[in-house]
XYZ file of N, CA, C and O in Angstrom:
512
model
N 178.954 -129.763 95.051
C 177.590 -129.964 95.537
C 176.936 -131.091 94.732
O 176.634 -130.931 93.557
N 176.718 -132.227 95.371
C 176.167 -133.401 94.690
C 174.675 -133.513 94.943
O 174.188 -133.178 96.019
N 173.973 -133.979 93.934
C 172.540 -134.233 94.083
C 172.331 -135.717 94.347
O 172.801 -136.549 93.587
N 171.642 -136.026 95.401
C 171.342 -137.423 95.711
C 170.066 -137.819 94.980
O 169.083 -137.101 95.020
N 170.144 -138.949 94.337
C 168.966 -139.504 93.666
C 168.333 -140.526 94.608
O 168.981 -141.488 95.004
N 167.089 -140.284 94.950
C 166.401 -141.133 95.919
C 165.226 -141.839 95.255
O 164.425 -141.213 94.568
N 165.151 -143.139 95.492
C 163.998 -143.911 95.060
C 163.152 -144.223 96.275
O 163.614 -144.156 97.409
N 161.897 -144.547 96.032
C 161.032 -144.942 97.140
C 160.112 -146.059 96.708
O 159.888 -146.262 95.516
N 159.643 -146.810 97.691
C 158.730 -147.900 97.394
C 157.527 -147.851 98.318
O 157.619 -147.379 99.451
N 156.429 -148.340 97.793
C 155.217 -148.546 98.577
C 155.289 -150.000 99.057
O 154.985 -150.925 98.313
N 155.718 -150.175 100.307
C 155.966 -151.515 100.846
C 154.704 -152.366 100.829
O 154.746 -153.549 100.493
N 153.573 -151.773 101.176
C 152.320 -152.528 101.205
C 151.956 -153.039 99.810
O 151.524 -154.177 99.651
N 152.158 -152.203 98.799
C 151.869 -152.619 97.420
C 152.795 -153.762 97.002
O 152.365 -154.702 96.330
N 154.054 -153.673 97.418
C 154.991 -154.753 97.104
C 154.501 -156.057 97.733
O 154.437 -157.094 97.072
N 154.121 -156.000 99.008
C 153.624 -157.204 99.691
C 152.402 -157.787 98.982
O 152.283 -159.004 98.820
N 151.495 -156.905 98.584
C 150.252 -157.351 97.948
C 150.484 -157.965 96.572
O 149.659 -158.736 96.091
N 151.598 -157.628 95.933
C 151.870 -158.106 94.580
C 153.011 -159.117 94.519
O 153.440 -159.486 93.428
N 153.504 -159.539 95.664
C 154.604 -160.496 95.719
C 154.044 -161.859 96.112
O 153.607 -162.049 97.240
N 154.025 -162.822 95.182
C 153.427 -164.135 95.464
C 153.980 -164.820 96.724
O 153.213 -165.419 97.474
N 155.263 -164.727 96.974
C 155.838 -165.369 98.165
C 155.279 -164.745 99.444
O 155.053 -165.439 100.435
N 155.043 -163.453 99.419
C 154.468 -162.783 100.585
C 153.022 -163.231 100.786
O 152.596 -163.481 101.920
N 152.287 -163.353 99.700
C 150.903 -163.808 99.796
C 150.828 -165.247 100.298
O 149.949 -165.598 101.082
N 151.765 -166.082 99.844
C 151.819 -167.472 100.303
C 152.123 -167.527 101.799
O 151.540 -168.325 102.531
N 153.024 -166.668 102.257
C 153.367 -166.620 103.684
C 152.148 -166.225 104.515
O 151.894 -166.813 105.571
N 151.386 -165.255 104.032
C 150.170 -164.828 104.733
C 149.181 -165.992 104.826
O 148.606 -166.241 105.887
N 149.018 -166.725 103.730
C 148.097 -167.869 103.729
C 148.550 -168.941 104.719
O 147.734 -169.524 105.440
N 149.853 -169.183 104.759
C 150.388 -170.195 105.662
C 150.173 -169.789 107.127
O 149.752 -170.606 107.948
N 150.421 -168.531 107.433
C 150.220 -168.032 108.800
C 148.741 -168.066 109.173
O 148.380 -168.481 110.275
N 147.886 -167.650 108.234
C 146.436 -167.686 108.489
C 145.958 -169.113 108.742
O 145.121 -169.351 109.617
N 146.479 -170.071 107.974
C 146.081 -171.471 108.151
C 146.481 -171.975 109.535
O 145.694 -172.649 110.213
N 147.686 -171.635 109.969
C 148.141 -172.048 111.300
C 147.313 -171.371 112.397
O 147.020 -171.969 113.424
N 146.925 -170.139 112.158
C 146.093 -169.418 113.114
C 144.721 -170.079 113.230
O 144.183 -170.242 114.334
N 144.153 -170.474 112.103
C 142.869 -171.179 112.111
C 142.977 -172.529 112.816
O 142.058 -172.939 113.528
N 144.110 -173.216 112.615
C 144.335 -174.488 113.314
C 144.313 -174.277 114.826
O 143.754 -175.091 115.563
N 144.932 -173.193 115.263
C 144.974 -172.893 116.693
C 143.570 -172.602 117.224
O 143.200 -173.068 118.314
N 142.782 -171.865 116.451
C 141.406 -171.585 116.860
C 140.596 -172.873 116.940
O 139.817 -173.080 117.883
N 140.770 -173.746 115.955
C 140.040 -175.016 115.944
C 140.463 -175.893 117.117
O 139.632 -176.568 117.733
N 141.739 -175.853 117.435
C 142.255 -176.597 118.597
C 141.503 -176.179 119.863
O 141.082 -177.019 120.652
N 141.332 -174.876 120.031
C 140.645 -174.384 121.230
C 139.162 -174.773 121.235
O 138.621 -175.112 122.284
N 138.525 -174.750 120.083
C 137.118 -175.168 119.995
C 136.999 -176.646 120.377
O 136.115 -177.029 121.156
N 137.913 -177.467 119.848
C 137.888 -178.902 120.169
C 138.129 -179.142 121.654
O 137.459 -179.975 122.276
N 139.071 -178.402 122.219
C 139.381 -178.578 123.644
C 138.216 -178.138 124.525
O 137.953 -178.734 125.566
N 137.519 -177.112 124.096
C 136.352 -176.646 124.858
C 135.263 -177.730 124.892
O 134.646 -177.972 125.931
N 135.073 -178.397 123.764
C 134.091 -179.489 123.712
C 134.513 -180.631 124.638
O 133.677 -181.197 125.358
N 135.797 -180.963 124.617
C 136.304 -182.029 125.482
C 136.138 -181.659 126.958
O 135.761 -182.486 127.778
N 136.409 -180.412 127.261
C 136.313 -179.928 128.646
C 134.886 -180.092 129.179
O 134.686 -180.526 130.316
N 133.914 -179.746 128.342
C 132.513 -179.832 128.777
C 132.090 -181.270 129.070
O 131.160 -181.487 129.843
N 132.777 -182.236 128.478
C 132.401 -183.636 128.691
C 133.019 -184.231 129.954
O 132.646 -185.322 130.365
N 133.954 -183.522 130.571
C 134.583 -184.036 131.793
C 133.626 -183.913 132.978
O 132.881 -182.949 133.083
N 133.696 -184.915 133.869
C 132.684 -184.978 134.921
C 133.167 -184.658 136.329
O 132.352 -184.528 137.241
N 134.462 -184.513 136.555
C 134.920 -184.198 137.911
C 135.801 -182.950 137.908
O 136.482 -182.665 136.904
N 135.801 -182.210 139.008
C 136.656 -181.020 139.100
C 138.137 -181.337 138.908
O 138.862 -180.554 138.286
N 138.601 -182.485 139.395
C 140.005 -182.846 139.244
C 140.358 -183.085 137.777
O 141.390 -182.606 137.287
N 139.482 -183.803 137.079
C 139.713 -184.034 135.646
C 139.754 -182.697 134.897
O 140.585 -182.491 134.012
N 138.833 -181.800 135.264
C 138.788 -180.493 134.612
C 140.054 -179.692 134.891
O 140.610 -179.064 133.998
N 140.525 -179.738 136.129
C 141.728 -178.985 136.496
C 142.951 -179.522 135.739
O 143.750 -178.752 135.194
N 143.096 -180.843 135.697
C 144.216 -181.458 134.972
C 144.140 -181.144 133.481
O 145.150 -180.867 132.831
N 142.946 -181.202 132.955
C 142.731 -180.909 131.531
C 143.100 -179.461 131.214
O 143.751 -179.189 130.214
N 142.669 -178.544 132.093
C 142.987 -177.120 131.896
C 144.498 -176.899 131.880
O 145.022 -176.179 131.036
N 145.187 -177.523 132.803
C 146.633 -177.364 132.905
C 147.331 -177.889 131.650
O 148.198 -177.225 131.070
N 146.944 -179.090 131.237
C 147.545 -179.701 130.056
C 147.231 -178.876 128.802
O 148.107 -178.626 127.975
N 145.991 -178.439 128.680
C 145.575 -177.649 127.520
C 146.317 -176.321 127.465
O 146.754 -175.886 126.398
N 146.497 -175.676 128.613
C 147.216 -174.397 128.656
C 148.646 -174.575 128.168
O 149.159 -173.754 127.395
N 149.296 -175.648 128.608
C 150.675 -175.913 128.183
C 150.741 -176.148 126.676
O 151.597 -175.583 125.982
N 149.841 -176.976 126.165
C 149.808 -177.268 124.727
C 149.493 -176.005 123.923
O 150.116 -175.742 122.891
N 148.529 -175.235 124.402
C 148.143 -174.009 123.708
C 149.315 -173.030 123.640
O 149.588 -172.451 122.589
N 150.011 -172.854 124.762
C 151.151 -171.937 124.780
C 152.234 -172.366 123.794
O 152.832 -171.531 123.117
N 152.485 -173.661 123.714
C 153.480 -174.171 122.767
C 153.045 -173.911 121.319
O 153.850 -173.480 120.486
N 151.769 -174.161 121.030
C 151.254 -173.928 119.679
C 151.275 -172.434 119.340
O 151.603 -172.039 118.216
N 150.928 -171.597 120.306
C 150.920 -170.158 120.087
C 152.353 -169.648 119.852
O 152.584 -168.828 118.966
N 153.297 -170.161 120.615
C 154.703 -169.777 120.447
C 155.203 -170.191 119.061
O 155.927 -169.442 118.397
N 154.817 -171.369 118.612
C 155.202 -171.840 117.275
C 154.625 -170.922 116.199
O 155.298 -170.610 115.209
N 153.390 -170.471 116.395
C 152.761 -169.550 115.447
C 153.504 -168.218 115.417
O 153.774 -167.678 114.350
N 153.860 -167.676 116.583
C 154.612 -166.422 116.646
C 155.959 -166.560 115.939
O 156.397 -165.676 115.207
N 156.613 -167.703 116.169
C 157.927 -167.940 115.559
C 157.792 -168.044 114.034
O 158.608 -167.482 113.292
N 156.773 -168.754 113.567
C 156.528 -168.876 112.128
C 156.305 -167.500 111.518
O 156.906 -167.151 110.492
N 155.435 -166.688 112.156
C 155.138 -165.350 111.652
C 156.416 -164.509 111.587
O 156.698 -163.857 110.584
N 157.182 -164.531 112.643
C 158.412 -163.749 112.712
C 159.408 -164.180 111.630
O 159.998 -163.337 110.949
N 159.585 -165.492 111.480
C 160.512 -166.009 110.465
C 160.065 -165.641 109.060
O 160.887 -165.242 108.226
N 158.786 -165.790 108.786
C 158.267 -165.464 107.444
C 158.415 -163.973 107.151
O 158.806 -163.581 106.051
N 158.084 -163.129 108.143
C 158.205 -161.681 107.940
C 159.652 -161.286 107.681
O 159.929 -160.481 106.787
N 160.582 -161.867 108.421
C 162.006 -161.570 108.232
C 162.477 -162.048 106.863
O 163.232 -161.341 106.170
N 162.029 -163.218 106.446
C 162.410 -163.781 105.152
C 161.901 -162.891 104.002
O 162.649 -162.574 103.083
N 160.652 -162.478 104.072
C 160.063 -161.637 103.027
C 160.748 -160.270 103.011
O 161.095 -159.747 101.935
N 160.972 -159.677 104.176
C 161.657 -158.384 104.248
C 163.033 -158.472 103.604
O 163.428 -157.604 102.826
N 163.753 -159.547 103.901
C 165.088 -159.731 103.342
C 165.038 -159.827 101.817
O 165.869 -159.234 101.115
N 164.059 -160.556 101.297
C 163.921 -160.704 99.845
C 163.577 -159.368 99.188
O 164.098 -159.040 98.113
N 162.720 -158.587 99.838
C 162.348 -157.280 99.299
C 163.548 -156.330 99.351
O 163.801 -155.583 98.397
N 164.308 -156.371 100.444
C 165.493 -155.519 100.543
C 166.512 -155.874 99.459
O 167.110 -154.983 98.855
N 166.697 -157.157 99.204
C 167.634 -157.594 98.164
C 167.191 -157.081 96.803
O 168.005 -156.558 96.028
N 165.897 -157.194 96.513
C 165.370 -156.700 95.232
C 165.507 -155.186 95.148
O 165.874 -154.638 94.101
N 165.230 -154.493 96.251
C 165.335 -153.026 96.272
C 166.782 -152.584 96.042
O 167.033 -151.610 95.317
N 167.730 -153.298 96.621
C 169.150 -152.970 96.409
C 169.526 -153.146 94.947
O 170.241 -152.315 94.381
N 169.061 -154.226 94.344
C 169.361 -154.479 92.936
C 168.782 -153.378 92.047
O 169.447 -152.892 91.121
N 167.550 -152.965 92.321
C 166.915 -151.889 91.555
C 167.647 -150.574 91.813
O 167.866 -149.787 90.885
N 168.044 -150.334 93.042
C 168.779 -149.118 93.386
C 170.050 -149.017 92.542
O 170.342 -147.963 91.965
N 170.784 -150.128 92.437
C 172.016 -150.139 91.649
C 171.708 -149.947 90.166
O 172.329 -149.111 89.495
N 170.730 -150.680 89.658
C 170.424 -150.601 88.220
C 169.885 -149.235 87.820
O 170.092 -148.789 86.688
N 169.222 -148.541 88.739
C 168.656 -147.221 88.442
C 169.592 -146.087 88.866
O 169.236 -144.920 88.780
N 170.787 -146.469 89.362
C 171.796 -145.498 89.799
C 171.257 -144.534 90.864
O 171.454 -143.320 90.791
N 170.577 -145.118 91.836
C 170.041 -144.335 92.939
C 170.993 -144.400 94.132
O 171.756 -145.352 94.281
N 170.939 -143.388 94.971
C 171.791 -143.351 96.159
C 171.105 -143.986 97.365
O 171.783 -144.402 98.307
N 169.792 -144.035 97.357
C 169.047 -144.585 98.495
C 167.648 -144.976 98.050
O 167.132 -144.467 97.054
N 167.054 -145.884 98.819
C 165.655 -146.266 98.628
C 164.971 -146.099 99.973
O 165.411 -146.652 100.980
N 163.899 -145.334 99.977
C 163.143 -145.057 101.200
C 161.723 -145.571 101.062
O 161.255 -145.887 99.973
N 161.034 -145.595 102.179
C 159.616 -145.905 102.171
C 158.856 -144.699 101.628
O 159.231 -143.553 101.891
N 157.787 -144.939 100.901
C 156.993 -143.816 100.370
C 156.386 -142.978 101.489
O 156.019 -141.833 101.286
N 156.315 -143.523 102.696
C 155.727 -142.787 103.809
C 156.628 -141.668 104.317
O 156.165 -140.778 105.015
N 157.922 -141.719 103.980
C 158.824 -140.661 104.439
C 159.121 -139.649 103.340
O 159.781 -138.651 103.581
N 158.636 -139.897 102.135
C 158.839 -138.967 101.019
C 157.698 -137.955 101.028
O 156.533 -138.324 100.983
N 158.060 -136.693 101.086
C 157.044 -135.648 101.028
C 156.930 -135.126 99.599
O 155.844 -134.999 99.060
N 158.057 -134.840 98.981
C 158.101 -134.351 97.606
C 159.348 -134.919 96.953
O 160.393 -135.029 97.587
N 159.250 -135.264 95.685
C 160.417 -135.701 94.929
C 160.638 -137.194 95.007
O 159.800 -137.956 95.466
N 161.801 -137.582 94.527
C 162.134 -138.998 94.505
C 161.521 -139.701 93.315
O 160.738 -139.133 92.562
N 161.908 -140.954 93.143
C 161.451 -141.771 92.025
C 160.757 -143.002 92.595
O 161.344 -143.727 93.394
N 159.528 -143.242 92.180
C 158.784 -144.411 92.638
C 159.320 -145.648 91.913
O 159.187 -145.766 90.697
N 159.934 -146.557 92.651
C 160.480 -147.782 92.055
C 159.703 -149.023 92.518
O 160.182 -150.140 92.356
N 158.525 -148.823 93.050
C 157.709 -149.927 93.550
C 157.507 -151.005 92.495
O 157.746 -152.191 92.743
N 157.079 -150.609 91.302
C 156.789 -151.598 90.253
C 158.055 -152.324 89.789
O 158.011 -153.509 89.469
N 159.191 -151.612 89.775
C 160.452 -152.254 89.399
C 160.849 -153.318 90.432
O 161.348 -154.384 90.066
N 160.605 -153.027 91.689
C 160.913 -153.997 92.744
C 159.998 -155.210 92.628
O 160.449 -156.355 92.753
N 158.719 -154.974 92.363
C 157.773 -156.083 92.191
C 158.212 -156.971 91.021
O 158.218 -158.192 91.122
N 158.601 -156.355 89.911
C 159.076 -157.106 88.745
C 160.310 -157.944 89.101
O 160.425 -159.102 88.723
N 161.220 -157.330 89.851
C 162.442 -158.027 90.261
C 162.098 -159.224 91.134
O 162.661 -160.322 90.957
N 161.168 -159.039 92.064
C 160.757 -160.140 92.941
C 160.092 -161.272 92.183
O 160.218 -162.443 92.549
N 159.384 -160.919 91.149
C 158.698 -161.924 90.341
C 159.631 -162.561 89.307
O 159.211 -163.410 88.528
N 160.893 -162.094 89.298
C 161.890 -162.692 88.400
C 161.815 -162.205 86.970
O 162.257 -162.875 86.055
N 161.243 -161.013 86.788
C 161.126 -160.482 85.416
C 162.284 -159.563 85.089
O 162.937 -159.014 85.899
C-alpha cells in the first residue's frame, strides 16, 4: 500500500507573480487598446464621408481590416497563454521531481491534504 505525495499550486498566484506572464498581459492589453483606437479613428473617418457609396465601401474595407486585426489579437493571446502555461508546467515538473512528489494538481481540486508548492514554482520561474 503506497502513499501518493501530492503537491498543488495556486495557478492565479503563479501568474500574478511571474514577470513573463505579466509582460504577456501588458502586450495583449496594448494590442487590445490599439484595436479600440483603430475603431475610434475609423468612426471619425466614416462620419466625414459624404456619399452612401463611399460609406458602404468604407464599411466593407473597415470590416475586413478589423476582422484581420481581431484575429491577430486572438492568435497573440492564444500563443502567449500556451507559452506561459508550458513554462509553468515545466517549472511545476521540476519542483515535483525535486520535492519527490507523485503529482501536482490545481489548488481548486484539493479539498484536504497535499503540499502547497506555489511559492517554489514561482521561485523556479524567476530563476532562483
